[in-house]
C-alpha positions as a LaTeX table, in Angstrom:
\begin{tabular}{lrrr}
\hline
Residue & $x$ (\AA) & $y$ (\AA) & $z$ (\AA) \\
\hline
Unk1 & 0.00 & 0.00 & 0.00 \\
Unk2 & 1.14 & 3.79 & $-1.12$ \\
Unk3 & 1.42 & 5.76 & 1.71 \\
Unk4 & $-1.12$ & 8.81 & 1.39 \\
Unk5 & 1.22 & 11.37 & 3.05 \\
Unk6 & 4.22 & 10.01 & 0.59 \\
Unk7 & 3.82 & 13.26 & $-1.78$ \\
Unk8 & 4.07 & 15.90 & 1.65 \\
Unk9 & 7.22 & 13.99 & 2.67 \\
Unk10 & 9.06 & 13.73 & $-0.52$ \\
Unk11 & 8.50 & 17.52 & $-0.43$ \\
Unk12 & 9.63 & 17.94 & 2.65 \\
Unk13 & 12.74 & 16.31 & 1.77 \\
Unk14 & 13.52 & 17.91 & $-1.19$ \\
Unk15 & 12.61 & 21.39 & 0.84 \\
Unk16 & 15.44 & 19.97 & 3.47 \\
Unk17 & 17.95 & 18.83 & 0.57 \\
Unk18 & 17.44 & 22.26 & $-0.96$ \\
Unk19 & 18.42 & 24.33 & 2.44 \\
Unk20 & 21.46 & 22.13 & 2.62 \\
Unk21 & 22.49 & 22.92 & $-1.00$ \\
Unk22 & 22.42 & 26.17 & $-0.11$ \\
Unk23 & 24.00 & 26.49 & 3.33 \\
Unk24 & 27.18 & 24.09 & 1.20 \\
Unk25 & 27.36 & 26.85 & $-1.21$ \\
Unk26 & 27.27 & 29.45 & 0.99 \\
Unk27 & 30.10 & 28.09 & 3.12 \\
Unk28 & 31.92 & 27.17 & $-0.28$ \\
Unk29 & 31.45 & 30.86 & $-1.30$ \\
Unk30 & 32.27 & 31.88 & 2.25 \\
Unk31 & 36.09 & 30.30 & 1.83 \\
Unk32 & 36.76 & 30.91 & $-1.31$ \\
Unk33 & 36.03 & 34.62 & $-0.11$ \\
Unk34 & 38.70 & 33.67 & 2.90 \\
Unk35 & 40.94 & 31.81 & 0.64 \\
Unk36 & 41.08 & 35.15 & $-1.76$ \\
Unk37 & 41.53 & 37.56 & 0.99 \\
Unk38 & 44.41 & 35.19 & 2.31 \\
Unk39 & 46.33 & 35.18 & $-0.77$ \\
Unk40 & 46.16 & 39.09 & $-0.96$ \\
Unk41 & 47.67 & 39.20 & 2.18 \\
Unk42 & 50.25 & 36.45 & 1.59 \\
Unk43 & 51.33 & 38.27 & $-1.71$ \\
Unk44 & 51.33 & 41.76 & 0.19 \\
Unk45 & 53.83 & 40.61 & 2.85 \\
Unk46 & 56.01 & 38.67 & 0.13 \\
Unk47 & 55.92 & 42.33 & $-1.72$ \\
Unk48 & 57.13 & 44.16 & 1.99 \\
Unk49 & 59.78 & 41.54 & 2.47 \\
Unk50 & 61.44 & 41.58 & $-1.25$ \\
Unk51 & 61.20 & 45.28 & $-0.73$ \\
Unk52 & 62.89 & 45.32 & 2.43 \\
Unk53 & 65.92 & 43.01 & 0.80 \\
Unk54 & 66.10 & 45.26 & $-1.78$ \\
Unk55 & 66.82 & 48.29 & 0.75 \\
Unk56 & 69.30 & 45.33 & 2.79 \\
Unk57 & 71.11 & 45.40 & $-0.51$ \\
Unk58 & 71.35 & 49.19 & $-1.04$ \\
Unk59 & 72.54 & 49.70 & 2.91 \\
Unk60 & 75.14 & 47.44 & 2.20 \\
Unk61 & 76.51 & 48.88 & $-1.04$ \\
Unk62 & 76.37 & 52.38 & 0.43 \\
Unk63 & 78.11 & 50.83 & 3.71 \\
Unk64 & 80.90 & 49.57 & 1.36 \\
Unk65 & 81.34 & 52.72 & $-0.58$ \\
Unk66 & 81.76 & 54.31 & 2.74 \\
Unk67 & 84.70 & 52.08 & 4.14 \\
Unk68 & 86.81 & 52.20 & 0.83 \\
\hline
\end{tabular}
């Protein structure tokens, strides 16, 4: 025997599978977003540090001028 109720429940589920779908793709847009602002960051203090060797290099060059 069919269950009468079979057509409110397979809504419901769907309804349910539909919320999770969304709350995964908020999440997945969520850390990309974290992953993105991460990288920024990442390639901002790799920037600062090759910048700082740079002026390393110069101090050095000017200290050597200095003591010949």
């Amino acid at each position: 025997m069919i269950d009468p109720n079979i057509d409110r429940r397979l809504k419901t589920l769907e309804n349910k599978i539909y919320v999770i779908e969304n709350m995964t793709n908020s999440l997945k847009n969520t850390e990309e977003y974290k992953l993105k602002v991460f990288e920024e960051k990442i390639n901002k203090i790799i920037s600062e540090i090759n910048d700082i060797k740079k002026e390393i290099e110069n101090l050095k060059l000017k200290i050597k001028a200095i003591q010949e």
